[in-house]
Tab-separated table of C-alpha atoms in Angstrom:
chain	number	residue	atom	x	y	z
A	1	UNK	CA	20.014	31.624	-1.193
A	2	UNK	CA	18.170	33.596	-3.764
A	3	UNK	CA	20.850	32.642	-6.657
A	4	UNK	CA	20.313	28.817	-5.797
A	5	UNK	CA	16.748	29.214	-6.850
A	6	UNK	CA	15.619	27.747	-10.598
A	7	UNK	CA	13.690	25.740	-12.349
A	8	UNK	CA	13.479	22.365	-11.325
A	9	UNK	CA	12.489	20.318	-14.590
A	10	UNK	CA	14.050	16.911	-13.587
A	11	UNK	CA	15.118	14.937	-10.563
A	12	UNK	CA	18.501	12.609	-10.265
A	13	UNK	CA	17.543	9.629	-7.911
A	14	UNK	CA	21.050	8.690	-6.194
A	15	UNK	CA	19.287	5.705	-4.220
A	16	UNK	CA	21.667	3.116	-6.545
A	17	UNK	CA	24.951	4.084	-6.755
A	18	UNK	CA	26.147	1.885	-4.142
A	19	UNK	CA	24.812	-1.249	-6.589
A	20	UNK	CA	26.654	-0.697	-9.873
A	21	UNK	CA	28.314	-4.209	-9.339
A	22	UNK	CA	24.911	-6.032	-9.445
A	23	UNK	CA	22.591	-4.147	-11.276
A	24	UNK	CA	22.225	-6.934	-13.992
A	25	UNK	CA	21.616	-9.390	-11.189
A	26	UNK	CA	19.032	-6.930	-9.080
A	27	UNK	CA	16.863	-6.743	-12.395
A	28	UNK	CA	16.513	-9.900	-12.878
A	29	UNK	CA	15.379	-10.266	-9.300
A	30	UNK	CA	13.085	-7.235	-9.382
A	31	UNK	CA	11.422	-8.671	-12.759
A	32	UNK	CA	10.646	-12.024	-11.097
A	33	UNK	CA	9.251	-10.237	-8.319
A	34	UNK	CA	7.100	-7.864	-10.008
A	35	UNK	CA	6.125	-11.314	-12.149
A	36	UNK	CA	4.818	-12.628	-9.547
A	37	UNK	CA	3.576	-9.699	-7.552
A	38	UNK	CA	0.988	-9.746	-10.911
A	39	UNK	CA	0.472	-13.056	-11.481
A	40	UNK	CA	-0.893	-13.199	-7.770
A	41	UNK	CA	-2.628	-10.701	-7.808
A	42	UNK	CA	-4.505	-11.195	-10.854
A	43	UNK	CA	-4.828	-15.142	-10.204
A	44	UNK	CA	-7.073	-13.959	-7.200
A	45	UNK	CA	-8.983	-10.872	-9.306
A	46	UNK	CA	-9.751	-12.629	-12.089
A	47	UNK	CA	-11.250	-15.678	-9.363
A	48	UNK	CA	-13.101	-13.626	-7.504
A	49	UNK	CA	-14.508	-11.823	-11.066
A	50	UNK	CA	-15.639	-15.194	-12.165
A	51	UNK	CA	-16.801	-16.703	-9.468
A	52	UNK	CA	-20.602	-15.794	-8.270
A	53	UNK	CA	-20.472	-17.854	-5.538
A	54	UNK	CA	-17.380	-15.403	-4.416
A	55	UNK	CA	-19.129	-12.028	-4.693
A	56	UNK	CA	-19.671	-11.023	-1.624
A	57	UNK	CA	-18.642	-7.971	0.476
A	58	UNK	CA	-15.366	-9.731	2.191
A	59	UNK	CA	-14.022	-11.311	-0.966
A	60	UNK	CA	-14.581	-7.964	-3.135
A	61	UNK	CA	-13.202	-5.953	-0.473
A	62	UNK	CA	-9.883	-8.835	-0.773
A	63	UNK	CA	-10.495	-8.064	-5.042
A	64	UNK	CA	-10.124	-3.876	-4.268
A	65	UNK	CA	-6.928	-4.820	-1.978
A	66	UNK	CA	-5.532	-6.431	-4.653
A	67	UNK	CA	-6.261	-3.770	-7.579
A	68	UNK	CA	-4.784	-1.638	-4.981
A	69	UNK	CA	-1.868	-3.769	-4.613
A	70	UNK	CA	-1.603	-3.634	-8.484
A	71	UNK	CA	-1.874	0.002	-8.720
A	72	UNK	CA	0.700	0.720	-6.329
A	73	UNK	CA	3.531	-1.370	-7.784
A	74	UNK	CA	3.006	-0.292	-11.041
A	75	UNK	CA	3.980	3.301	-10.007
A	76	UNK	CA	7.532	1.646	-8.723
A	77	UNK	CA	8.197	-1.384	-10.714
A	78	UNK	CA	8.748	-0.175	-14.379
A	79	UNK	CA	10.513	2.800	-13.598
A	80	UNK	CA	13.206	0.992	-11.487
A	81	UNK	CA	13.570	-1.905	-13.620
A	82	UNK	CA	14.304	0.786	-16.384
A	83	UNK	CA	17.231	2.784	-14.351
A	84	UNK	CA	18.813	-0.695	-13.449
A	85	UNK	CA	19.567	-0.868	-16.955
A	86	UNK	CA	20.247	2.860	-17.457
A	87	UNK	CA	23.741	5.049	-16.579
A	88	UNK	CA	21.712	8.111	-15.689
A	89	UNK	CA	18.511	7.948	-12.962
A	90	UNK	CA	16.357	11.088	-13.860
A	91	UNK	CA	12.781	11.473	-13.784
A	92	UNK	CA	11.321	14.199	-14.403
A	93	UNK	CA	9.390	16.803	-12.143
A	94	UNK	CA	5.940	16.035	-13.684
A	95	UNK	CA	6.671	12.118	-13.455
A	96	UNK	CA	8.226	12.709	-9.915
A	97	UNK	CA	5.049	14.253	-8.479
A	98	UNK	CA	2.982	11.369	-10.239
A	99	UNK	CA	5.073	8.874	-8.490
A	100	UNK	CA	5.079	9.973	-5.452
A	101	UNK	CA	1.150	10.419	-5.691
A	102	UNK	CA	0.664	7.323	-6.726
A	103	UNK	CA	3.261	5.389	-4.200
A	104	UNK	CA	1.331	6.706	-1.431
A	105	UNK	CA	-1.678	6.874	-2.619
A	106	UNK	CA	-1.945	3.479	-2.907
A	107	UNK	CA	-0.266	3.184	1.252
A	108	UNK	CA	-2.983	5.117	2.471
A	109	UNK	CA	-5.638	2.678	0.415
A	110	UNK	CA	-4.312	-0.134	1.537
A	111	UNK	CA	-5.028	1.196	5.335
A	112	UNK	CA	-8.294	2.247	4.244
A	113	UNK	CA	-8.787	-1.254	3.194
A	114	UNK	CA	-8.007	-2.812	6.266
A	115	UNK	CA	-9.664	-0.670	7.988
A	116	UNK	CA	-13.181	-1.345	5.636
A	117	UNK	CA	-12.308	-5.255	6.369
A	118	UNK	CA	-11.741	-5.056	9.787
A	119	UNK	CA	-15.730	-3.445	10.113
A	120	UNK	CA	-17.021	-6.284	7.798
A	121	UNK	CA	-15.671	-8.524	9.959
A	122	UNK	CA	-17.331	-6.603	12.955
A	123	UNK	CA	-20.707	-6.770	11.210
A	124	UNK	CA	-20.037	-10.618	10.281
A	125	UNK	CA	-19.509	-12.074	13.611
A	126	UNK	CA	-20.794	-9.320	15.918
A	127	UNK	CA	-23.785	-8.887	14.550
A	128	UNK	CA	-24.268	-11.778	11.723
A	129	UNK	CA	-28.568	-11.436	12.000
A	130	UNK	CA	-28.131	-7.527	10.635
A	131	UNK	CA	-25.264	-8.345	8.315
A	132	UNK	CA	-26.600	-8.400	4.687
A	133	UNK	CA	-28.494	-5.346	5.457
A	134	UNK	CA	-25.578	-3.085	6.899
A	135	UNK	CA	-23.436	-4.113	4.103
A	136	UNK	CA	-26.017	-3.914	1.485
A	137	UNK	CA	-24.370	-3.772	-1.904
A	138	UNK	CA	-24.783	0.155	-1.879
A	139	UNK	CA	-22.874	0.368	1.373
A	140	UNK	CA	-20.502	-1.758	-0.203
A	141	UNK	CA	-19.646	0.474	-3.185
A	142	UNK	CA	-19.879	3.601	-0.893
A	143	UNK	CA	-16.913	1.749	1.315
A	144	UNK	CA	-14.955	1.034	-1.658
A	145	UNK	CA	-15.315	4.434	-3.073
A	146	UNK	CA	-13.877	5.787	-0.029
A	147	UNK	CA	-11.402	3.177	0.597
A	148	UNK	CA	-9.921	4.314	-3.153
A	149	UNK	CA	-10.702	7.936	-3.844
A	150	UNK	CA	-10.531	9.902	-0.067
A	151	UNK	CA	-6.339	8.302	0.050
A	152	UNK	CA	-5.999	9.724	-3.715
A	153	UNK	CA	-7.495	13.131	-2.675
A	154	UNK	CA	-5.685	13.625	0.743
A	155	UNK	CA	-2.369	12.400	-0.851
A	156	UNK	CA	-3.068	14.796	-4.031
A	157	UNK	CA	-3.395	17.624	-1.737
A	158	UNK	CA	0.175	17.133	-0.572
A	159	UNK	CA	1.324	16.618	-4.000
A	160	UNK	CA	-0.117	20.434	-5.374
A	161	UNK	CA	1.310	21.944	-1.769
A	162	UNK	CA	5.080	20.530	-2.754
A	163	UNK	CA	4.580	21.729	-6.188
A	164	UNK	CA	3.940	25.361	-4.605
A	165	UNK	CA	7.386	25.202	-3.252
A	166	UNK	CA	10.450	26.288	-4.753
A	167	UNK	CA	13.297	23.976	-4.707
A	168	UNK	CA	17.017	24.394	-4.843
A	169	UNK	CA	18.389	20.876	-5.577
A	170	UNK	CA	17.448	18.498	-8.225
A	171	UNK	CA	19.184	15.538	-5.952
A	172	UNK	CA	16.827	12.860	-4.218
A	173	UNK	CA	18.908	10.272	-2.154
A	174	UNK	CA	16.074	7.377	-2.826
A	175	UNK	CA	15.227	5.087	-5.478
A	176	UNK	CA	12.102	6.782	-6.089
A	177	UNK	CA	10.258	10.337	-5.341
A	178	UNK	CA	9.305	10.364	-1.751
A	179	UNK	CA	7.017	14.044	-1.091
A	180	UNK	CA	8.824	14.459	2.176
A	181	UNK	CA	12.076	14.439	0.506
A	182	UNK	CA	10.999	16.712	-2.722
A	183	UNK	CA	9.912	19.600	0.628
A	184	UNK	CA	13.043	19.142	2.143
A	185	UNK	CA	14.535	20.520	-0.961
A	186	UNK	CA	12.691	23.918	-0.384
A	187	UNK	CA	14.769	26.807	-0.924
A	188	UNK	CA	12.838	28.349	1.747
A	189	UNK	CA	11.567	26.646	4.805
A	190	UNK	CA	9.318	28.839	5.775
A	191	UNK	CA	7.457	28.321	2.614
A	192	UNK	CA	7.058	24.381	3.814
A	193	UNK	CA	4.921	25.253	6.907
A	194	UNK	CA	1.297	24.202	5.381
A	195	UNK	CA	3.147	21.661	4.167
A	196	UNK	CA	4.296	20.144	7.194
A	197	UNK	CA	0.425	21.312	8.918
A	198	UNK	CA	-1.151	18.774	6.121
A	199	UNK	CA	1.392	16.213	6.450
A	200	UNK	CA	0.874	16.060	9.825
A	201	UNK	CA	-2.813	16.012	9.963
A	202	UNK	CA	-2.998	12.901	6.840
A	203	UNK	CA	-0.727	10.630	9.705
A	204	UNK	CA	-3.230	11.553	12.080
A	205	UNK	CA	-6.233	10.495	9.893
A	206	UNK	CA	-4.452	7.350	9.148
A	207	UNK	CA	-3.085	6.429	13.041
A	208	UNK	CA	-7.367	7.146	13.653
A	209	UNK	CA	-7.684	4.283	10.905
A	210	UNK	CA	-5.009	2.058	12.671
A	211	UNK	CA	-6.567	2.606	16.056
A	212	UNK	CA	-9.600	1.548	14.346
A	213	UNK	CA	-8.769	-1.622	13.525
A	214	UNK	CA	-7.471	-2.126	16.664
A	215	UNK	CA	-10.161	-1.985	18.724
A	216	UNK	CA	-12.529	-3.513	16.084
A	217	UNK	CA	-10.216	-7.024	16.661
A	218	UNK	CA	-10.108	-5.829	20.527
A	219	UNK	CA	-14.080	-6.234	20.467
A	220	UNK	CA	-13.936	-9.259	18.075
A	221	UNK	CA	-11.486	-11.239	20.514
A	222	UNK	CA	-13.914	-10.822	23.077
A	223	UNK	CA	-16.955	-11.454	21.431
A	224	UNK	CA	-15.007	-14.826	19.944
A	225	UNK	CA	-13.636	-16.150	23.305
A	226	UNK	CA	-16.857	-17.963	24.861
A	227	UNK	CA	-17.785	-19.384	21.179
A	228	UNK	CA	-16.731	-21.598	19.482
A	229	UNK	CA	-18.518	-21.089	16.170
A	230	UNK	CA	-17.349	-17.770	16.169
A	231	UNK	CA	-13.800	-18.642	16.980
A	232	UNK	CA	-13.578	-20.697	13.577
A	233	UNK	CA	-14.954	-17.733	11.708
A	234	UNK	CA	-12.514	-15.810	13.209
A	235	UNK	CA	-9.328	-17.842	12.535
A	236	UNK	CA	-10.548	-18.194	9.338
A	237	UNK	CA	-11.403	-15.128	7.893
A	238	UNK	CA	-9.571	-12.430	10.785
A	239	UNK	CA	-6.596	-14.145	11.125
A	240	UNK	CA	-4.971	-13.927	7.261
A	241	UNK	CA	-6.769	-9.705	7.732
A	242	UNK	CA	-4.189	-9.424	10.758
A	243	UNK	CA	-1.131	-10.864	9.014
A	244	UNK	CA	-2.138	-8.194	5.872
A	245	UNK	CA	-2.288	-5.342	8.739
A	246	UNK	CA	1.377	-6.201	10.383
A	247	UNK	CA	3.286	-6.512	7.492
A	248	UNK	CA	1.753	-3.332	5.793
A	249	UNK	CA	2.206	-1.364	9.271
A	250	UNK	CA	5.791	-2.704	9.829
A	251	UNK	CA	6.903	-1.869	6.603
A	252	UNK	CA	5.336	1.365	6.420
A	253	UNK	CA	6.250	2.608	9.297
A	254	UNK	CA	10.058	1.617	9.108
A	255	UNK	CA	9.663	3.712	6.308
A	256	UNK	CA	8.365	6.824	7.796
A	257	UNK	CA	10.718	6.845	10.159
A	258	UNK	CA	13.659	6.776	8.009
A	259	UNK	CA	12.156	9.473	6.094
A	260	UNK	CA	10.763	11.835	9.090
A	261	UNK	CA	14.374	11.173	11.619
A	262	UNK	CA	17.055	10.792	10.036
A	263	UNK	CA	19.111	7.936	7.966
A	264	UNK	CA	22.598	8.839	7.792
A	265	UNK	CA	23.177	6.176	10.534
A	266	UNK	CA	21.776	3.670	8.002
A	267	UNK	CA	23.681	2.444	5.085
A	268	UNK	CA	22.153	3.047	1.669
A	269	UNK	CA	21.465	-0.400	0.753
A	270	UNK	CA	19.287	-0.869	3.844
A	271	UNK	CA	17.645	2.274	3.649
A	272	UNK	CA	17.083	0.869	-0.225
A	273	UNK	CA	15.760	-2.469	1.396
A	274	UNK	CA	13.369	-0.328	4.057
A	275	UNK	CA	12.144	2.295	1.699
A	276	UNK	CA	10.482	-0.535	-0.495
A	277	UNK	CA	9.821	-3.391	1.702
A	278	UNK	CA	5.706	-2.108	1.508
A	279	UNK	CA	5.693	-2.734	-2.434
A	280	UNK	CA	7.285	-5.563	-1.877
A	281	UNK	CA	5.731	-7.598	0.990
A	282	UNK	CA	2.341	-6.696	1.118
A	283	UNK	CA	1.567	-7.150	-2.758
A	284	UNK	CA	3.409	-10.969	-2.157
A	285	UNK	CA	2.076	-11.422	0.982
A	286	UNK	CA	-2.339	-10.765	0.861
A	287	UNK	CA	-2.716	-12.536	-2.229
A	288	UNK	CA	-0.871	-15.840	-1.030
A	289	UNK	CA	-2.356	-15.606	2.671
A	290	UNK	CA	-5.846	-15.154	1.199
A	291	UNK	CA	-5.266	-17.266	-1.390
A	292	UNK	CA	-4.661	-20.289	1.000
A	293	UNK	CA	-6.646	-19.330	3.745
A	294	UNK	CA	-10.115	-18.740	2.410
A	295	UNK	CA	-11.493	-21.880	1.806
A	296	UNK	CA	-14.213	-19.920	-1.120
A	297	UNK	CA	-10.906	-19.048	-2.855
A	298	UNK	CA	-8.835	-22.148	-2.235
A	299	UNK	CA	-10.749	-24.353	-3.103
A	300	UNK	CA	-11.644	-22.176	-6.827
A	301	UNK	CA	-8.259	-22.158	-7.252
A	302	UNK	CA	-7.627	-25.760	-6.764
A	303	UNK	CA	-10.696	-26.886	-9.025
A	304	UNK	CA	-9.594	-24.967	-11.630
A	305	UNK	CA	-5.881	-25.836	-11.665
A	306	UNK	CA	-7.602	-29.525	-11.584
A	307	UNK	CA	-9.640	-28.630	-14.647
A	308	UNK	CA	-6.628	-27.558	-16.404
A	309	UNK	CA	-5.006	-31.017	-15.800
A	310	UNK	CA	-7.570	-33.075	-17.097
């Protein structure tokens, strides 16, 4: 085992060899997507930015989602549109650690988000008398600030534990670096045990944040039930937040467990497909749902794409 060990200074991702045939065809699909993933995205930023009328706590909580959205994708996007058009998929170890903190960085934000949301919209029709006061603009940026930077610190402590660890094989089965997979790599097992003790405890924080959210729609079903004023706000504003929070925890969690059990079962172009459905549907998927079910933002949108026609 000993003569395995060296320096690790890049990383071959193997995630596309099964796609040679297409790979002309899959970039021009992946640049369309990532198009639009922006043009969303900042279509609803750069509303909410202009907009006074629109800055308030639930629509700049929506604006952080989709920064997040944007910061996320940009740590996937340009470096697999460049190896579709390259013969060799490196990265190097530096870059690989950056990716990987980034990537899920930007998961555990976007469940920190939700989770932010989903107590707004406590506050809002729970308790609408007390509302501008709890979420005073200081609370605001105080939720935000957390939302962003406690993800980017928990995540960035996983990244310096798996750069502790000494690796044996350059060779990373996905289409980008996963931390998980870089550990399994470890020469020695043994030296993975914090590893796997932090791991463990940063799904546990973020199952807390799930269970959360959970019980704050629980609570805001049965405060909604016997009024109908409050029912409106609800299907308004709650419904597009619950679409946002199944397709991120779908996607994220078919992901984890391809990672954490096993995918040899799995054929690579649907562990390809499953490994980045949650940079692909979530960044698509908020924007539009927001974008056409808040009336604040629809009807911005529409005034100003009737502007532009005149």
């Amino acid at each position: 085992m000993m003569d395995n060990v060296s320096l690790i200074t890049i990383f071959f991702l193997s995630g596309l060899n099964e796609t040679k045939n297409h790979r002309f065809t899959l970039f021009c699909l992946t640049l369309l997507c990532y198009c639009f993933i922006l043009l969303v995205n900042l279509s609803l930023i750069v509303t909410i930015i202009l907009d006074k009328h629109l800055h308030e706590p639930m629509y700049i909580l929506l604006c952080t989602f989709c920064v997040n959205g944007l910061y996320g994708t940009t740590g996937f996007y340009p470096k697999f549109l460049w190896d579709l058009l390259s013969p060799v998929h490196v990265i190097s170890y530096s870059g690989c650690l950056l990716q990987a903190l980034v990537i899920y960085s930007y998961a555990c934000s976007d469940l920190s988000i939700l989770a932010v949301m989903a107590y707004d919209r406590y506050v809002a029709i729970c308790r609408p008398l007390e509302y501008h006061s709890v979420m005073s603009k200081q609370r605001l940026i105080k939720l935000v600030c957390y939302s962003w930077f406690t993800p980017f610190c928990i995540i960035a402590i996983n990244i310096f534990l798996t750069s502790r660890v000494k690796l044996c094989s350059p060779h990373i089965a996905k289409l980008f670096c996963v931390n998980w997979i870089i550990v399994k790599l470890a020469c020695f097992p043994a030296e993975t045990i914090i590893n796997n003790i932090v791991a463990y405890i940063t799904i546990i924080i973020y199952v807390f944040h799930g269970v959360f959210i959970v019980w704050s729609y629980v609570y805001l079903i049965k405060t909604c039930v016997n009024s109908m004023d409050n029912r409106a706000k609800f299907m308004q504003t709650c419904v597009p937040h619950l679409t946002s929070l199944f397709s991120f925890l779908l996607t994220i969690l078919l992901d984890i467990m391809l990672i954490r059990y096993g995918s040899k079962d799995f054929p690579q172009t649907l562990q390809n497909f499953i490994a980045i459905e949650f940079l692909i549907i979530p960044p698509i998927v908020n924007p539009l749902i927001y974008g056409f079910k808040l009336s604040g933002i629809r009807n911005r949108i529409l005034c100003f794409v009737n502007i532009k026609l005149k």
